[in-house]
């Protein structure tokens, strides 16, 4: 975790610097609150906290290294990163993210009624549901109920297909 | 009196909203992994299409119901449905193992109702007085109040103070994207037109709280083995048992209410404090942890006591008392209700309906809790393979229906992944939401104060009320730092 803290601190620090530099493009205003002042203050605080996170990360890393002869905890970015992407549970999260992104990508084209059942079915499979009939029934019936509730009752203009 | 009757009549006329809130809250609270904040997020798509008073009733029902619902899984499967029910496990589960789950659930229901009623009475009598005081606030007082509110970020941080503050300031940075609230200057848009309106609250809330939870559940899928839930029969405590619990319930309810009023505390702290106090004052402290009824009554009356208490600063000052009220505050802003003293003077009917709804929610919890005890094991058996995909579909609908835009659905997923990573690496999402809600308000009030004073910064420190809030802010930071030092000393 200590090395990861250094990494996160560096990323947030860079974001703070980018935000601070962006404020130079804002116009100056003498009356009331200068539009640059508040964003600069927040950016500086964010940067200071990022430095704080880096320092605590380095301190913790040094502590981890102190016991002579002992190997440091395997929390380095390399192996931890590899472990993250190879573990089956993390793969499931990755797949879920992709399924959700795919749903968002196609919903405007194929419409809510067509896009939702496959999305629900995919999510059910990722959540460990194996019974095909249950997957089919739940995905179709829930889509129908949600469509009825939102489109008919609440009159939410759900996405309709642009293909037909 | 007439206002109270009107409030009660309003709630009776709109009873389905209260029922959906309370019943939904009990289910959401009972299911481990879902909490009151997730419940309110799931309500968002509906809230956008109902009257503000109806929305408030539904959210209040969800808040109270979920607080109570957490005890069901705590008693039946030794897994608190919400963090506030963690103390209930200590004596609730041993009772369930002794075959007295029905009695444990009945005591939890009665104690929760009592705690809720006492805190609602405080809400009804204290909130209008505080609102009257808040009417005297000007921009400099409000700015000081927002600063106090923002220091809560430190208290709601999970494990690390630095990470909690970073999360909070991340929320403040996100809130700066879009147009400047005073002059309308575009900020941090990076040339993207969509960013001109800033990050809409609904997708961010849905992403950080609901989607991230779904991702977390995917991670633990199959690793948790939930013990077999046996059938539960209704069994009310005897009059003698109830009489022995009265002092514990009253004391814990008061303690919970007071803790609830203090921003950034919440049900978890209240329930553990009440449990400890009940054990300290008990004639048989050694029986705690083995299935003592007072060990259920104390935490349950305390955590439900926090509900009304937490609503007081949220409604009167716009400062959320805990994570659920922070989400509720966000939801209220979305439906055009800005909490604060003006809410009490300009739309008193909403407040009266809320007070009546809050009180009636407690009786509904009592009725639903006692009647449906045998059904609780079935609620806990809902397959995750069905539950979470439907939660996801509802979240997507919530994100979409806010602005009828697929862009918001995409934002919700991105913030969901971000929230998941934040949670996984010790960054809490609650401070981010606080920063996102309170940041623009603080900036706006600061701008107003400086415009009125013609740029004189000393105006911020002239009012005694403002100075009081700065002192409270310092106290809040000191309290957080003390907590960090204590945790370090314990080697946590």
XYZ file of C-alpha atoms in Angstrom:
656
model
C 0.000 0.000 0.000
C 2.894 2.374 0.790
C 4.166 2.441 -2.800
C 0.641 2.772 -4.071
C 0.180 5.801 -1.784
C 3.216 7.402 -3.418
C 1.698 6.676 -6.828
C -1.745 8.062 -5.883
C -0.140 11.113 -4.264
C 1.823 11.752 -7.450
C -1.287 11.433 -9.641
C -3.403 13.737 -7.463
C -0.451 16.150 -7.196
C -0.244 16.329 -10.986
C -4.003 16.954 -11.194
C -3.594 19.791 -8.659
C -0.789 21.338 -10.719
C -2.857 21.060 -13.910
C -5.833 22.754 -12.211
C -3.602 25.484 -10.775
C -2.021 26.219 -14.159
C -5.472 26.290 -15.790
C -6.499 29.170 -13.503
C -4.108 31.481 -15.397
C -6.579 31.394 -18.285
C -9.362 32.862 -16.088
C -10.106 36.587 -16.322
C -9.192 38.773 -13.358
C -11.967 40.605 -11.474
C -11.387 43.211 -8.791
C -14.929 43.372 -7.381
C -15.903 40.695 -4.907
C -14.205 37.324 -5.268
C -11.559 37.034 -7.990
C -12.580 33.976 -10.105
C -8.995 32.692 -9.877
C -8.678 32.872 -6.101
C -10.946 30.060 -4.900
C -9.800 27.487 -7.509
C -6.181 28.325 -6.733
C -6.746 27.914 -3.009
C -8.417 24.521 -3.526
C -5.665 23.408 -5.954
C -2.937 24.387 -3.476
C -4.680 22.483 -0.650
C -5.123 19.471 -2.948
C -1.441 19.638 -3.863
C -0.389 19.927 -0.203
C -2.507 16.892 0.691
C -1.011 14.967 -2.227
C 2.468 15.757 -0.904
C 1.223 14.626 2.521
C 0.120 11.295 1.029
C 3.491 10.852 -0.710
C 5.312 11.579 2.561
C 3.195 9.108 4.557
C 3.722 6.551 1.768
C 7.498 7.000 1.855
C 7.519 6.837 5.671
C 5.505 3.619 5.648
C 7.738 2.159 2.932
C 10.842 2.902 5.026
C 9.219 1.233 8.028
C 8.435 -1.826 5.929
C 12.052 -2.010 4.771
C 13.577 -1.598 8.247
C 13.694 -5.223 9.471
C 17.061 -6.385 8.134
C 17.055 -9.456 6.000
C 13.280 -9.471 5.644
C 11.763 -9.012 2.251
C 9.458 -5.982 1.909
C 5.743 -6.666 1.690
C 4.666 -7.628 -1.827
C 2.671 -4.473 -2.313
C 4.745 -3.059 -5.096
C 2.958 -1.780 -8.133
C 4.329 -4.452 -10.448
C 3.236 -7.725 -8.828
C 0.154 -6.158 -7.235
C -0.827 -4.739 -10.579
C -0.294 -8.092 -12.270
C -2.231 -9.859 -9.515
C -5.052 -7.355 -9.916
C -5.529 -7.915 -13.610
C -5.106 -11.691 -13.486
C -7.349 -12.502 -10.514
C -10.697 -13.993 -11.599
C -12.712 -11.705 -9.327
C -11.030 -8.641 -10.799
C -11.639 -10.035 -14.253
C -15.329 -10.199 -13.364
C -15.237 -6.520 -12.404
C -13.500 -5.720 -15.676
C -16.135 -7.653 -17.601
C -18.926 -5.949 -15.674
C -17.462 -2.566 -16.565
C -17.256 -3.569 -20.225
C -20.818 -4.973 -20.246
C -22.084 -1.735 -18.693
C -20.107 0.380 -21.166
C -21.413 -1.740 -24.042
C -24.968 -1.219 -22.789
C -24.489 2.541 -22.712
C -22.873 2.454 -26.149
C -25.754 0.626 -27.859
C -28.801 1.858 -25.943
C -29.278 4.959 -28.092
C -29.041 2.918 -31.301
C -31.091 -0.163 -30.489
C -33.359 1.325 -27.810
C -34.065 0.493 -24.179
C -36.250 -2.549 -24.827
C -33.671 -4.297 -26.993
C -30.515 -3.315 -25.084
C -31.666 -4.040 -21.522
C -32.421 -7.831 -21.582
C -28.930 -8.786 -22.858
C -27.376 -6.372 -20.360
C -29.352 -7.898 -17.492
C -28.567 -11.415 -18.694
C -24.845 -10.607 -18.921
C -24.858 -9.083 -15.426
C -26.683 -12.118 -14.030
C -24.083 -14.442 -15.528
C -21.291 -12.316 -14.032
C -23.039 -12.503 -10.666
C -22.874 -16.276 -10.858
C -26.360 -17.125 -12.106
C -26.182 -20.261 -14.244
C -29.809 -21.320 -14.843
C -30.580 -20.294 -18.416
C -34.360 -20.241 -18.026
C -34.129 -18.049 -14.931
C -31.725 -15.688 -16.712
C -34.062 -15.396 -19.699
C -37.205 -14.921 -17.650
C -35.747 -12.443 -15.172
C -34.038 -10.319 -17.840
C -37.139 -10.097 -20.041
C -39.711 -9.667 -17.254
C -37.645 -7.075 -15.324
C -37.094 -5.076 -18.505
C -40.827 -5.133 -19.194
C -41.674 -4.046 -15.628
C -39.100 -1.256 -15.610
C -40.249 -0.073 -19.038
C -43.884 -0.046 -17.905
C -43.022 1.772 -14.683
C -40.826 4.454 -16.196
C -42.216 4.872 -19.717
C -45.919 4.398 -19.007
C -46.316 5.516 -15.381
C -43.580 8.151 -14.971
C -43.517 9.094 -18.681
C -39.721 9.089 -18.795
C -38.723 9.248 -22.477
C -36.557 6.111 -22.470
C -34.210 5.673 -25.452
C -35.943 4.302 -28.554
C -34.147 2.674 -31.436
C -32.858 4.899 -34.201
C -32.676 1.884 -36.537
C -36.371 1.199 -37.008
C -51.960 22.087 16.040
C -53.782 22.745 12.787
C -50.458 22.432 10.951
C -49.842 19.067 12.615
C -53.286 17.815 11.583
C -52.722 19.049 8.033
C -49.384 17.240 7.987
C -50.927 13.991 9.197
C -53.756 14.271 6.658
C -51.248 14.907 3.882
C -49.267 11.814 4.799
C -52.435 9.717 5.038
C -53.461 10.926 1.581
C -50.020 10.019 0.251
C -49.564 6.903 2.340
C -48.200 4.698 -0.512
C -45.081 6.908 -0.681
C -44.406 6.398 3.015
C -45.113 2.684 2.711
C -42.743 2.272 -0.254
C -40.064 4.207 1.620
C -40.363 2.280 4.885
C -40.875 -1.192 3.370
C -38.154 -0.591 0.785
C -35.884 0.744 3.521
C -36.385 -2.356 5.682
C -35.524 -4.627 2.734
C -32.537 -2.512 1.649
C -31.261 -2.266 5.228
C -31.659 -6.007 5.767
C -29.662 -6.955 2.680
C -25.952 -6.889 3.485
C -24.145 -4.689 0.988
C -27.013 -2.277 0.471
C -27.406 0.655 2.838
C -29.718 3.604 3.414
C -27.677 5.794 1.062
C -27.968 3.182 -1.712
C -31.693 2.954 -0.985
C -32.146 6.695 -1.452
C -30.125 6.525 -4.680
C -32.412 3.752 -5.926
C -35.354 6.046 -5.182
C -33.869 8.906 -7.235
C -35.537 8.039 -10.544
C -38.918 8.097 -8.791
C -38.197 11.217 -6.738
C -37.734 13.283 -9.875
C -41.374 12.711 -10.822
C -43.180 13.281 -7.533
C -44.006 16.320 -5.397
C -41.186 17.534 -3.091
C -43.216 16.654 0.033
C -43.912 13.155 -1.303
C -40.221 12.737 -2.109
C -39.247 13.816 1.402
C -41.732 11.397 2.960
C -40.416 8.551 0.822
C -36.772 9.369 1.635
C -37.514 9.692 5.357
C -39.234 6.313 5.286
C -36.232 4.851 3.491
C -33.832 6.417 6.025
C -35.698 5.136 9.099
C -36.611 1.786 7.524
C -33.050 1.015 6.452
C -31.683 1.938 9.874
C -34.060 -0.598 11.428
C -33.625 -3.169 8.625
C -29.913 -3.474 9.374
C -30.748 -5.304 12.600
C -32.570 -8.125 10.765
C -29.494 -9.602 9.111
C -27.436 -8.743 12.201
C -29.700 -10.976 14.292
C -30.430 -13.717 11.769
C -27.117 -14.222 9.986
C -24.608 -12.345 12.164
C -23.954 -9.899 9.330
C -25.046 -6.311 9.983
C -27.074 -5.036 7.051
C -25.740 -1.539 7.760
C -22.709 -0.425 9.819
C -25.126 0.995 12.418
C -26.330 -2.515 13.255
C -22.851 -3.890 13.970
C -23.366 -3.668 17.748
C -26.688 -5.538 17.437
C -24.816 -8.655 16.256
C -23.143 -9.015 19.672
C -26.309 -10.127 21.450
C -28.744 -10.577 18.567
C -27.007 -13.509 16.918
C -26.433 -15.445 20.176
C -30.179 -15.101 20.839
C -30.957 -16.368 17.326
C -28.673 -19.353 17.939
C -30.647 -20.074 21.117
C -33.803 -20.261 18.979
C -35.056 -16.860 20.161
C -34.637 -14.978 16.880
C -38.315 -13.965 16.925
C -38.005 -12.356 20.333
C -34.722 -10.657 19.384
C -36.345 -9.203 16.259
C -39.384 -8.047 18.240
C -37.185 -6.265 20.811
C -35.198 -4.689 17.970
C -38.456 -3.500 16.366
C -39.825 -2.019 19.600
C -36.514 -0.374 20.530
C -36.082 1.037 17.010
C -39.598 2.486 17.104
C -39.020 4.068 20.522
C -35.697 5.543 19.399
C -37.321 6.869 16.236
C -40.246 8.442 18.118
C -38.010 10.218 20.637
C -35.723 11.561 17.934
C -38.724 12.682 15.864
C -40.021 14.645 18.867
C -36.643 16.375 19.094
C -36.783 17.050 15.366
C -40.278 18.567 15.621
C -39.478 20.823 18.574
C -35.828 21.702 17.984
C -35.630 22.157 14.200
C -38.003 25.168 13.950
C -36.109 26.965 16.763
C -32.781 26.388 15.044
C -34.303 27.516 11.743
C -35.457 30.761 13.399
C -31.906 31.380 14.568
C -30.519 30.539 11.129
C -32.791 33.185 9.556
C -30.457 35.784 11.070
C -27.486 34.390 9.142
C -25.895 36.482 6.411
C -23.353 35.370 3.775
C -20.389 35.540 6.199
C -22.207 33.342 8.750
C -23.185 30.906 6.008
C -19.622 30.817 4.730
C -18.379 29.999 8.243
C -21.083 27.335 8.513
C -19.984 25.785 5.217
C -16.373 25.772 6.444
C -17.581 23.926 9.538
C -19.508 21.545 7.287
C -16.429 20.934 5.168
C -14.320 20.074 8.217
C -16.703 17.156 8.675
C -14.857 15.644 5.707
C -12.070 14.808 8.105
C -14.427 13.020 10.487
C -16.169 10.915 7.845
C -12.828 9.777 6.411
C -12.485 6.031 6.619
C -9.009 4.960 7.704
C -6.598 7.731 6.794
C -7.094 11.417 7.520
C -4.961 12.481 4.533
C -6.884 10.209 2.185
C -10.209 11.416 3.590
C -9.235 15.052 3.104
C -7.907 14.292 -0.380
C -11.252 12.664 -1.238
C -13.060 15.731 0.103
C -10.897 18.153 -1.844
C -11.392 15.948 -4.899
C -15.115 16.663 -4.467
C -14.349 20.395 -4.208
C -12.270 20.177 -7.413
C -15.068 18.328 -9.217
C -17.519 21.009 -8.074
C -15.373 23.713 -9.670
C -15.814 22.241 -13.151
C -18.394 24.326 -15.022
C -19.440 27.927 -14.671
C -18.237 30.130 -11.817
C -21.274 30.567 -9.454
C -20.759 34.347 -9.109
C -19.528 35.651 -12.473
C -20.347 32.746 -14.772
C -16.763 32.326 -16.002
C -16.189 28.875 -17.558
C -13.744 26.864 -15.441
C -11.824 23.638 -16.053
C -13.953 22.699 -19.051
C -10.886 21.754 -21.133
C -12.807 22.787 -24.233
C -15.536 20.177 -23.647
C -19.004 21.723 -24.004
C -20.597 19.085 -21.727
C -18.404 20.257 -18.867
C -19.933 23.751 -18.931
C -22.787 22.524 -16.748
C -20.378 20.761 -14.414
C -20.725 17.196 -13.207
C -24.407 16.471 -12.585
C -25.038 15.285 -9.046
C -27.220 12.235 -9.839
C -24.743 10.263 -11.978
C -21.925 11.112 -9.575
C -23.986 9.970 -6.564
C -25.161 6.825 -8.344
C -21.642 6.022 -9.471
C -19.804 6.675 -6.227
C -22.313 4.958 -3.958
C -24.371 2.426 -5.916
C -22.216 1.259 -8.846
C -19.112 1.064 -6.663
C -21.075 -1.150 -4.253
C -22.109 -3.456 -7.101
C -18.450 -3.747 -8.191
C -17.437 -4.483 -4.589
C -20.106 -7.187 -4.360
C -18.724 -8.779 -7.533
C -15.361 -8.946 -5.846
C -16.603 -10.798 -2.765
C -18.952 -13.036 -4.756
C -18.722 -16.618 -3.564
C -16.256 -15.802 -0.781
C -18.912 -15.208 1.897
C -20.854 -18.213 3.103
C -24.084 -17.030 4.642
C -25.210 -19.388 7.413
C -28.420 -21.270 6.875
C -31.365 -19.136 7.941
C -33.940 -21.072 9.843
C -37.623 -20.347 10.104
C -38.483 -17.578 12.533
C -41.664 -17.465 14.571
C -43.087 -14.237 15.981
C -42.489 -14.030 19.709
C -43.140 -10.846 21.654
C -41.166 -10.045 24.793
C -43.107 -10.414 28.045
C -44.284 -7.344 29.954
C -41.625 -8.027 32.609
C -38.903 -8.128 29.970
C -40.182 -4.942 28.368
C -40.335 -3.169 31.734
C -36.711 -4.070 32.413
C -35.730 -2.522 29.071
C -37.542 0.812 29.435
C -34.616 2.672 31.022
C -32.157 1.289 28.495
C -34.411 2.230 25.584
C -35.101 5.759 26.858
C -31.473 6.488 27.708
C -30.135 5.045 24.458
C -32.752 6.883 22.390
C -31.724 10.195 23.958
C -28.051 9.411 23.499
C -28.669 8.463 19.854
C -30.644 11.644 19.200
C -27.923 13.873 20.661
C -25.187 12.040 18.747
C -27.298 12.288 15.588
C -27.508 16.079 15.899
C -23.691 16.333 15.934
C -22.641 16.354 12.281
C -20.543 13.455 10.968
C -21.250 11.048 13.770
C -24.067 8.711 12.760
C -25.675 5.470 13.845
C -22.571 3.274 14.141
C -20.960 5.470 16.817
C -24.283 5.914 18.629
C -25.076 2.209 18.737
C -21.680 1.188 20.133
C -21.758 4.000 22.704
C -25.266 3.008 23.792
C -24.260 -0.654 23.981
C -21.288 0.200 26.192
C -23.384 2.431 28.436
C -26.107 -0.220 28.761
C -23.474 -2.775 29.772
C -21.850 -0.323 32.206
C -25.138 0.417 33.980
C -26.376 -3.173 33.893
C -26.575 -5.227 37.077
C -25.320 -8.197 35.054
C -22.740 -6.844 32.615
C -21.275 -10.341 32.229
C -24.400 -11.484 30.371
C -23.762 -9.006 27.532
C -22.527 -10.787 24.459
C -24.323 -13.997 25.327
C -27.828 -13.038 24.214
C -28.945 -10.184 26.466
C -32.116 -8.380 25.339
C -30.714 -5.040 26.558
C -27.770 -5.643 24.216
C -30.221 -5.397 21.316
C -32.464 -2.676 22.732
C -29.591 -0.258 23.421
C -27.923 -0.153 19.986
C -31.216 -0.316 18.092
C -32.889 2.538 19.984
C -29.685 4.566 19.673
C -29.154 4.089 15.943
C -32.785 4.878 15.157
C -32.457 7.811 17.536
C -29.845 9.305 15.238
C -32.307 9.536 12.324
C -34.332 12.467 13.638
C -31.222 14.035 15.143
C -29.302 13.925 11.860
C -32.227 15.591 10.080
C -32.013 18.681 12.333
C -28.754 20.216 10.988
C -29.588 18.989 7.485
C -33.019 20.630 7.327
C -32.234 23.832 9.191
C -28.668 24.589 8.120
C -28.115 22.413 5.065
C -25.323 20.532 6.860
C -25.643 16.749 6.570
C -25.430 14.794 9.807
C -24.110 11.591 8.232
C -23.604 9.845 4.880
C -27.307 9.077 4.363
C -28.352 12.671 5.046
C -25.524 13.824 2.719
C -27.062 11.746 -0.076
C -30.507 12.967 0.965
C -29.278 16.558 0.798
C -28.017 15.934 -2.727
C -31.371 14.385 -3.682
C -33.283 17.340 -2.198
C -31.224 19.844 -4.161
C -32.033 17.868 -7.302
C -35.753 18.072 -6.766
C -35.513 21.796 -6.128
C -35.733 21.774 -2.342
C -32.894 23.711 -0.736
C -32.676 22.845 2.966
C -32.207 25.830 5.252
C -34.250 28.186 7.395
C -36.213 29.493 4.401
C -37.645 26.023 3.899
C -39.458 26.480 7.214
C -40.869 29.915 6.387
C -41.531 29.644 2.636
C -42.782 26.054 2.376
C -44.050 25.110 5.832
C -46.410 22.487 4.336
C -43.379 20.455 3.220
C -41.904 20.607 6.714
C -45.207 19.658 8.383
C -45.637 16.746 6.007
C -42.073 15.665 6.742
C -42.584 15.813 10.512
C -45.826 13.838 10.254
C -44.218 11.388 7.822
C -41.229 10.877 10.087
C -43.464 10.140 13.071
C -45.784 7.843 11.119
C -42.783 6.018 9.669
C -41.908 4.888 13.200
C -45.352 3.335 13.722
C -45.183 1.752 10.283
C -41.827 0.223 11.233
C -43.452 -1.168 14.383
C -46.379 -2.647 12.455
C -44.359 -3.989 9.522
C -41.578 -5.191 11.794
C -43.822 -7.192 14.092
C -46.155 -8.562 11.421
C -43.508 -9.620 8.923
C -40.996 -11.259 11.281
C -41.594 -14.745 9.768
C -40.838 -13.337 6.293
C -37.417 -11.922 7.176
C -35.422 -15.100 6.417
C -36.951 -15.116 2.913
C -35.829 -11.509 2.315
C -32.268 -12.518 3.115
C -32.435 -15.362 0.599
C -32.886 -13.109 -2.459
C -30.251 -14.415 -4.901
C -27.469 -11.903 -5.589
C -27.580 -13.034 -9.223
C -30.988 -11.386 -9.525
C -30.710 -8.591 -6.958
C -27.614 -6.777 -8.168
C -28.374 -6.831 -11.922
C -31.765 -5.250 -11.139
C -30.052 -2.708 -8.845
C -27.747 -1.905 -11.790
C -30.677 -1.506 -14.193
C -32.402 0.830 -11.709
C -29.206 2.828 -11.253
C -28.914 3.258 -15.019
C -32.522 4.397 -15.188
C -31.872 6.854 -12.368
C -28.839 8.277 -14.157
C -30.713 8.485 -17.463
C -33.979 9.932 -16.207
C -32.233 12.894 -14.525
C -31.318 14.555 -17.800
C -32.681 12.060 -20.381
C -29.110 11.607 -21.477
C -26.971 8.556 -22.175
C -23.964 10.725 -21.280
C -25.122 10.659 -17.633
C -25.261 6.844 -17.755
C -21.653 6.792 -18.949
C -20.633 9.224 -16.204
C -22.279 6.970 -13.600
C -20.209 3.955 -14.722
C -16.969 5.943 -14.731
C -17.655 7.336 -11.269
C -18.685 3.827 -10.195
C -15.301 2.438 -11.155
C -13.621 5.425 -9.541
C -15.675 4.904 -6.346
C -14.746 1.227 -6.319
C -11.031 2.010 -6.586
C -11.355 4.745 -3.962
C -13.011 2.353 -1.534
C -10.517 -0.396 -2.263
C -7.542 1.842 -1.585
C -8.815 3.590 1.536
C -10.325 6.726 -0.025
C -13.867 7.280 1.194
C -16.600 8.484 -1.186
C -18.544 10.321 1.545
C -16.100 13.281 1.797
C -16.180 13.610 -2.001
C -19.944 14.042 -1.903
C -19.649 16.544 0.959
C -17.130 18.537 -1.070
C -19.303 18.348 -4.164
C -22.383 19.614 -2.285
C -20.892 22.139 0.132
C -18.065 23.488 -2.057
C -20.201 25.561 -4.450
C -22.312 26.841 -1.535
C -19.194 27.963 0.359
C -17.804 29.690 -2.725
C -21.114 31.413 -3.438
C -21.475 32.699 0.132
C -17.855 33.881 0.186
C -18.432 35.745 -3.078
C -21.623 37.353 -1.723
C -19.936 38.383 1.539
C -17.078 40.017 -0.361
C -19.398 41.816 -2.785
C -21.470 43.238 0.108
C -18.323 44.314 2.005
C -16.663 45.732 -1.150
C -13.834 43.238 -0.940
C -13.159 43.620 2.786
C -12.066 40.159 3.986
C -12.412 41.068 7.678
C -16.188 40.806 7.223
C -15.775 37.051 7.511
C -14.579 37.354 11.106
C -16.797 40.128 12.482
C -19.906 38.162 13.385
C -19.977 36.221 16.692
C -22.025 33.459 15.001
C -19.380 33.105 12.287
C -16.655 32.990 14.937
C -18.620 30.264 16.738
C -18.697 28.183 13.545
C -14.950 28.682 13.018
C -14.400 27.523 16.594
C -16.587 24.461 15.929
C -14.621 23.819 12.735
C -11.348 23.912 14.704
C -12.897 21.583 17.291
C -14.002 19.194 14.543
C -10.481 19.095 13.041
C -8.955 18.632 16.505
C -11.393 15.766 17.188
C -10.404 14.065 13.924
C -6.693 14.497 14.603
C -7.159 13.087 18.089
C -8.928 10.079 16.586
C -6.020 9.523 14.195
C -3.470 9.785 17.037
C -5.483 7.347 19.150
C -5.701 4.882 16.272
C -1.934 5.187 15.703
C -1.244 4.639 19.389
C -3.337 1.467 19.256
C -1.337 0.390 16.209
C -4.336 0.398 13.877
